[in-house]
CSV table of C-alpha atoms in Angstrom, one decimal:
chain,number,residue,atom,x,y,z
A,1,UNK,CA,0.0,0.0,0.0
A,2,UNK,CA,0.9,3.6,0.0
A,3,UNK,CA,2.9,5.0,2.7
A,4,UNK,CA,3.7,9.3,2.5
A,5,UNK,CA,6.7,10.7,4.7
A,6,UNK,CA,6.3,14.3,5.8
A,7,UNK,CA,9.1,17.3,6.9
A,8,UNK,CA,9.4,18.5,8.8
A,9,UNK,CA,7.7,17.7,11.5
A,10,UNK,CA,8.0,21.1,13.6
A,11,UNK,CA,8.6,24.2,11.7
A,12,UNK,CA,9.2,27.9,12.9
A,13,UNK,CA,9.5,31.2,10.5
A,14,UNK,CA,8.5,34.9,11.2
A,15,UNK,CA,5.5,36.8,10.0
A,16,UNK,CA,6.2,37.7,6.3
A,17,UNK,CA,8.5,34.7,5.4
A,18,UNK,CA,7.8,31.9,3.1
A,19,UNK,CA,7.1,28.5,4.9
A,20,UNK,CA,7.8,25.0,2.8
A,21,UNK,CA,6.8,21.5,3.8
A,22,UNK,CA,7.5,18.4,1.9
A,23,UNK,CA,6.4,15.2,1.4
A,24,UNK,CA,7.2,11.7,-1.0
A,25,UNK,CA,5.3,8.3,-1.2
A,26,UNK,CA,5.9,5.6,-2.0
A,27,UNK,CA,3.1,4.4,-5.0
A,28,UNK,CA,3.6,5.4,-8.2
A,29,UNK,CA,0.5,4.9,-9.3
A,30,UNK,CA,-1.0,7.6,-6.5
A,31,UNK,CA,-2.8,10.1,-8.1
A,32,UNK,CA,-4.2,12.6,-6.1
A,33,UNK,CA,-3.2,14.7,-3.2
A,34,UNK,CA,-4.6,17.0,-1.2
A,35,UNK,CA,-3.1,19.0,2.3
A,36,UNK,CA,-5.1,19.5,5.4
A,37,UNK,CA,-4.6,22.6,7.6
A,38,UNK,CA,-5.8,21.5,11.8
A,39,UNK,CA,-6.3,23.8,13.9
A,40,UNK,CA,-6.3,23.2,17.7
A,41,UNK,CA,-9.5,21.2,18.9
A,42,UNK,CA,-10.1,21.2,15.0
A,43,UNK,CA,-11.0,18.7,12.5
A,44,UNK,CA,-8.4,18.7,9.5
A,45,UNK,CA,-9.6,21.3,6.6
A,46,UNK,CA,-8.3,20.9,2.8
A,47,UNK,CA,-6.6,23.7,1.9
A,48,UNK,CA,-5.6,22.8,-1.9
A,49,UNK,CA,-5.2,19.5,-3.9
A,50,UNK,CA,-3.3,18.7,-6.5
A,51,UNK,CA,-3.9,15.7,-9.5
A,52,UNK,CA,-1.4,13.8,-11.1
A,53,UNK,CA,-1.8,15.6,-14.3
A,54,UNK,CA,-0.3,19.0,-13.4
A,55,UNK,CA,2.8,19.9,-11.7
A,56,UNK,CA,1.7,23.5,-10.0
A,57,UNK,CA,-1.6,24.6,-8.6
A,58,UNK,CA,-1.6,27.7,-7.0
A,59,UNK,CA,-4.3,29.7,-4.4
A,60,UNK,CA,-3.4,32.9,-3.0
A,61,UNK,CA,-0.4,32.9,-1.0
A,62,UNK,CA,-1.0,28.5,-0.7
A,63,UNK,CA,0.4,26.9,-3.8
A,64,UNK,CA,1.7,22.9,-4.7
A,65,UNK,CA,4.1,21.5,-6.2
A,66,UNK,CA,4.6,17.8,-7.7
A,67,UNK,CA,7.4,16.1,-8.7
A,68,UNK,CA,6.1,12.7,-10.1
A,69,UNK,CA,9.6,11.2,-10.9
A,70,UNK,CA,11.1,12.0,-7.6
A,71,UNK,CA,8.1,11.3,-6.1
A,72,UNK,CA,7.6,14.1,-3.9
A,73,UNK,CA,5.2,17.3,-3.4
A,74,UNK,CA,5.6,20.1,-1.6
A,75,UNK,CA,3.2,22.9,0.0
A,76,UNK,CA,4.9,26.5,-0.2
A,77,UNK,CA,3.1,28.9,1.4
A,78,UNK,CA,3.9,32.2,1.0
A,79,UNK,CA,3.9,35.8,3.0
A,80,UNK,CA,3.2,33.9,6.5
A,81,UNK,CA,1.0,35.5,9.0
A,82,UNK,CA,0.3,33.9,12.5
A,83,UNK,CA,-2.7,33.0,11.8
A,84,UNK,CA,-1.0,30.0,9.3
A,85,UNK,CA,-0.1,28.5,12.7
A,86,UNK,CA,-1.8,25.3,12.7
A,87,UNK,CA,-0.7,21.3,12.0
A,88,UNK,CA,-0.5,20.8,8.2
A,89,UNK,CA,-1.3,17.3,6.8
A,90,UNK,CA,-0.3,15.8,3.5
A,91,UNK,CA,-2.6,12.7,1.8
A,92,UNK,CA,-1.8,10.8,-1.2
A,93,UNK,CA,-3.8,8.3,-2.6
A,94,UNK,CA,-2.7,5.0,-3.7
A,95,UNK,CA,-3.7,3.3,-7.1
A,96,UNK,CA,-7.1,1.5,-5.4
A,97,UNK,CA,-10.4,2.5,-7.2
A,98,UNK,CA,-12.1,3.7,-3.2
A,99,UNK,CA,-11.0,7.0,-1.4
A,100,UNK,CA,-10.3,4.4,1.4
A,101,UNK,CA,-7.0,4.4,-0.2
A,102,UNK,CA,-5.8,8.1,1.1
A,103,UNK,CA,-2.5,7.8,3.3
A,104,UNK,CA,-2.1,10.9,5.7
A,105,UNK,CA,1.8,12.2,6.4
A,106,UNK,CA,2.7,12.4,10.2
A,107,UNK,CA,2.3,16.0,9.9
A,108,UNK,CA,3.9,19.3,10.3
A,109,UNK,CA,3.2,21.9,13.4
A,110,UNK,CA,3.8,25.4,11.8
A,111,UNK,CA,4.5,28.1,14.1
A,112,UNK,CA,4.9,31.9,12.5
A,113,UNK,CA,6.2,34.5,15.3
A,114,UNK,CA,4.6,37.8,14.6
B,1,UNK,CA,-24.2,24.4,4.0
B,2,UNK,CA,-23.8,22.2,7.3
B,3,UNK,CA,-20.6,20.7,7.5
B,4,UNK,CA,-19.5,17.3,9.1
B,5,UNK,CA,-21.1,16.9,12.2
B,6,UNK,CA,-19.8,14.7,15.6
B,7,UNK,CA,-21.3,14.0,18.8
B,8,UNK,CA,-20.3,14.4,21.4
B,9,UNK,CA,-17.2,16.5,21.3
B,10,UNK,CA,-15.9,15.4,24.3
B,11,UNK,CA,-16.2,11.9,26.0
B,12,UNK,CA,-14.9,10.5,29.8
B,13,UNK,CA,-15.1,7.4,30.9
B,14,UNK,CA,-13.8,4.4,33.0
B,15,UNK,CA,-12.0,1.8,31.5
B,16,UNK,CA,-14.5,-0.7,30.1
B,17,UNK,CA,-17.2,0.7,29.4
B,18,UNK,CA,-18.6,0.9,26.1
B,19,UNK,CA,-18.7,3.8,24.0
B,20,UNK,CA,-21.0,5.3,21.0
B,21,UNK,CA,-19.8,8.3,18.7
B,22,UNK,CA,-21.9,9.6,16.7
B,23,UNK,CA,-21.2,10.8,12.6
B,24,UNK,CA,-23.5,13.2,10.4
B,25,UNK,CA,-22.1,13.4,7.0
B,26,UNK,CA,-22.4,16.1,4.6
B,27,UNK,CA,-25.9,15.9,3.5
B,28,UNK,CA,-25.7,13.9,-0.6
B,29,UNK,CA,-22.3,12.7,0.6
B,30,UNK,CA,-22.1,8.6,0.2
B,31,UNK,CA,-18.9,8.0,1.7
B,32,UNK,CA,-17.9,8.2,5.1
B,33,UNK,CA,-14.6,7.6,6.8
B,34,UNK,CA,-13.7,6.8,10.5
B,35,UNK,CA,-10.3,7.8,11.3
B,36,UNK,CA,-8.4,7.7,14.8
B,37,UNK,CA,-5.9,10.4,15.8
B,38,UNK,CA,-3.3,10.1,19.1
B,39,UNK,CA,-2.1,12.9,20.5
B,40,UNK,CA,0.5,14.8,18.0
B,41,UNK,CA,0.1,12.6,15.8
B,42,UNK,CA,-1.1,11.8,12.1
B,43,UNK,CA,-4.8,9.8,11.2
B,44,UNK,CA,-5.2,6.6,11.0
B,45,UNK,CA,-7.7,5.3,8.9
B,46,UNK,CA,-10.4,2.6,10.8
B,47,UNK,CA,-13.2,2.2,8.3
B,48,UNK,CA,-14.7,3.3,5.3
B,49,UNK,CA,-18.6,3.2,3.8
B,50,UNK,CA,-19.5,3.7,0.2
B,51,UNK,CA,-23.4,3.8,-0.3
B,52,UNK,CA,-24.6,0.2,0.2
B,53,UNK,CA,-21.3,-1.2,-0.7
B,54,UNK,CA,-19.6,-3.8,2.4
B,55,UNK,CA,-17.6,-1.4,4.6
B,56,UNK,CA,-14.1,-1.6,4.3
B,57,UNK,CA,-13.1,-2.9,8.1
B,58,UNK,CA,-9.4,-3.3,7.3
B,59,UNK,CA,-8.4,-0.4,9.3
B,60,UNK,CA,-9.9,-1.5,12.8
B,61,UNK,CA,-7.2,-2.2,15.9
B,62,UNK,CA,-9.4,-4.5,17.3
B,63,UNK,CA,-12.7,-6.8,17.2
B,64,UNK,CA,-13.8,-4.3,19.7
B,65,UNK,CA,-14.2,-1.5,17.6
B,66,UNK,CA,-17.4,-1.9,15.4
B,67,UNK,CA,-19.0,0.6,13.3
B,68,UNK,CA,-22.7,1.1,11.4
B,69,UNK,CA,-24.4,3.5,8.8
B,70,UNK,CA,-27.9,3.4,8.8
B,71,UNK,CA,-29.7,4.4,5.9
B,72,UNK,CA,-26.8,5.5,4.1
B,73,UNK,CA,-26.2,8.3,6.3
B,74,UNK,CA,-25.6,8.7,9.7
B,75,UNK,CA,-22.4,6.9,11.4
B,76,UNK,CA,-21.6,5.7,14.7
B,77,UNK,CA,-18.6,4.1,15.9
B,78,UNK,CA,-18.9,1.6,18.8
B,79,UNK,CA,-16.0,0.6,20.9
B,80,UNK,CA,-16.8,-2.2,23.6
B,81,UNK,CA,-14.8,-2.8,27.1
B,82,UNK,CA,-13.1,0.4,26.4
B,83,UNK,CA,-9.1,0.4,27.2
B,84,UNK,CA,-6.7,3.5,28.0
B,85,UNK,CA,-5.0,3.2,24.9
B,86,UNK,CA,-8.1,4.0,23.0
B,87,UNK,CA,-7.9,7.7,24.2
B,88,UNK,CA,-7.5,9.9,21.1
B,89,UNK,CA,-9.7,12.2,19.0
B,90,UNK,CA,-12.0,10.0,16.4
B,91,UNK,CA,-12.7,12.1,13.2
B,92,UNK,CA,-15.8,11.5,10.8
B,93,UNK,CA,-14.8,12.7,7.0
B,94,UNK,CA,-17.4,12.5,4.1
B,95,UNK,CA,-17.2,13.0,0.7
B,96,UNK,CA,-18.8,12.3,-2.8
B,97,UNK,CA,-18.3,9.6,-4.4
B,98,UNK,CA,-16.5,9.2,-7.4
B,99,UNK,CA,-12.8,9.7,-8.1
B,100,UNK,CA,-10.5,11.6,-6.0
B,101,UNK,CA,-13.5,13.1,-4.3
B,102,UNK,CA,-11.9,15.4,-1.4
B,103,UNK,CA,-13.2,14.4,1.9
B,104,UNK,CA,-14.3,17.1,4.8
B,105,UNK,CA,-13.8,16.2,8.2
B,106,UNK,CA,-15.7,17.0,11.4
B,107,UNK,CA,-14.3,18.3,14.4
B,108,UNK,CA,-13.7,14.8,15.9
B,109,UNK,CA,-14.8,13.2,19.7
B,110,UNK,CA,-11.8,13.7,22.2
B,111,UNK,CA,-12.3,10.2,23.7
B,112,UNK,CA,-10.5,10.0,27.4
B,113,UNK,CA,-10.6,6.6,29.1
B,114,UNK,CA,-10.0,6.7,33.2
């Protein structure tokens, strides 16, 4: 099955700098993957997803990047402000025809200092 | 529109007891995910409904966890001769269905066993 490493796990920048979090998995065949933004005492919230078929998507000051031969996709946001502070989870799907397939990274607690 | 919706937000009680959460998907949504998150940590997936498909079970720790839809749309997750280790947040997620359909989570139950 799929398995997604995420980094870093803890992350600190100040207001105004660009944050970057990365992940890779391990299936190939995964086509689709979305990040989660959790607050505290939140459930997680999709922020942006990207599909195999593009390498870039990008939303405001959030955008996404996928490398399918490396096997790796990054979130890059952009002009941090503190209220970005919040756990960010990555997903990929594996090559199974059910959404039951989605793989969650370990996650990564941004902190932005004003 | 009404998002994901759990009940109750917060649960304490004494090692072995039972326990019933409680899942309203988004309303039209067919799939419906249960997923388990420790403290700091990432989600891990339990069990998954698609319309009147068989559940997908593969994701449950233990033959004490047990989960039901009823009429395609409300959830609730069952965990028998409850144990400390089961104290985590439990997050509902829905979503269409189809392919690469994002899911939307609720806010989770904070489950604490004495």
């Amino acid at each position: 099955g799929e398995n997604v490493e995420q980094h870093p796990s803890t992350l600190s920048v100040q207001e105004g700098d660009s944050a970057v979090i990365k992940c890779t998995y391990s299936d190939s065949a995964s086509n689709y993957f979305p990040w989660y933004k959790q607050e505290l005492g939140k459930g997680p919230q999709l922020i942006i997803d990207i599909r195999s078929n593009v390498g870039e998507k990008k939303d405001q000051r959030i955008a996404v990047t996928l490398n399918k031969t490396a096997k790796h996709f990054s979130l890059h946001i952009t002009e941090t402000q503190p209220e970005d502070s919040a756990v960010y989870f990555c997903a990929a799907r594996g090559k199974g025809y059910n959404n039951n397939d989605m793989r969650f990274g370990a996650g990564t607690r941004l902190t932005v200092k004003p | 529109g009404a998002g994901v919706s759990q009940s109750p937000s917060n649960k304490v009680t004494e090692k072995g007891k039972d326990v019933e959460l409680r899942c309203d998907p988004i309303s039209g949504h067919t799939a419906l995910y249960w997923y388990r998150q420790s403290l700091g940590q990432g989600l891990e997936f339990l069990i998954y409904f698609q319309g009147n498909s068989a559940p997908d079970k593969s994701g449950l720790p233990s033959d004490r966890f047990s989960a039901e839809r009823t009429g395609g749309s409300v959830s609730t997750l069952t965990i028998q001769r409850t144990q400390q280790e089961d104290s985590a947040v439990y997050l509902c997620a829905s979503s269409l269905a189809g392919y690469n359909q994002p899911q939307h989570f609720g806010d989770g139950t904070r489950l604490s066993i004495l």
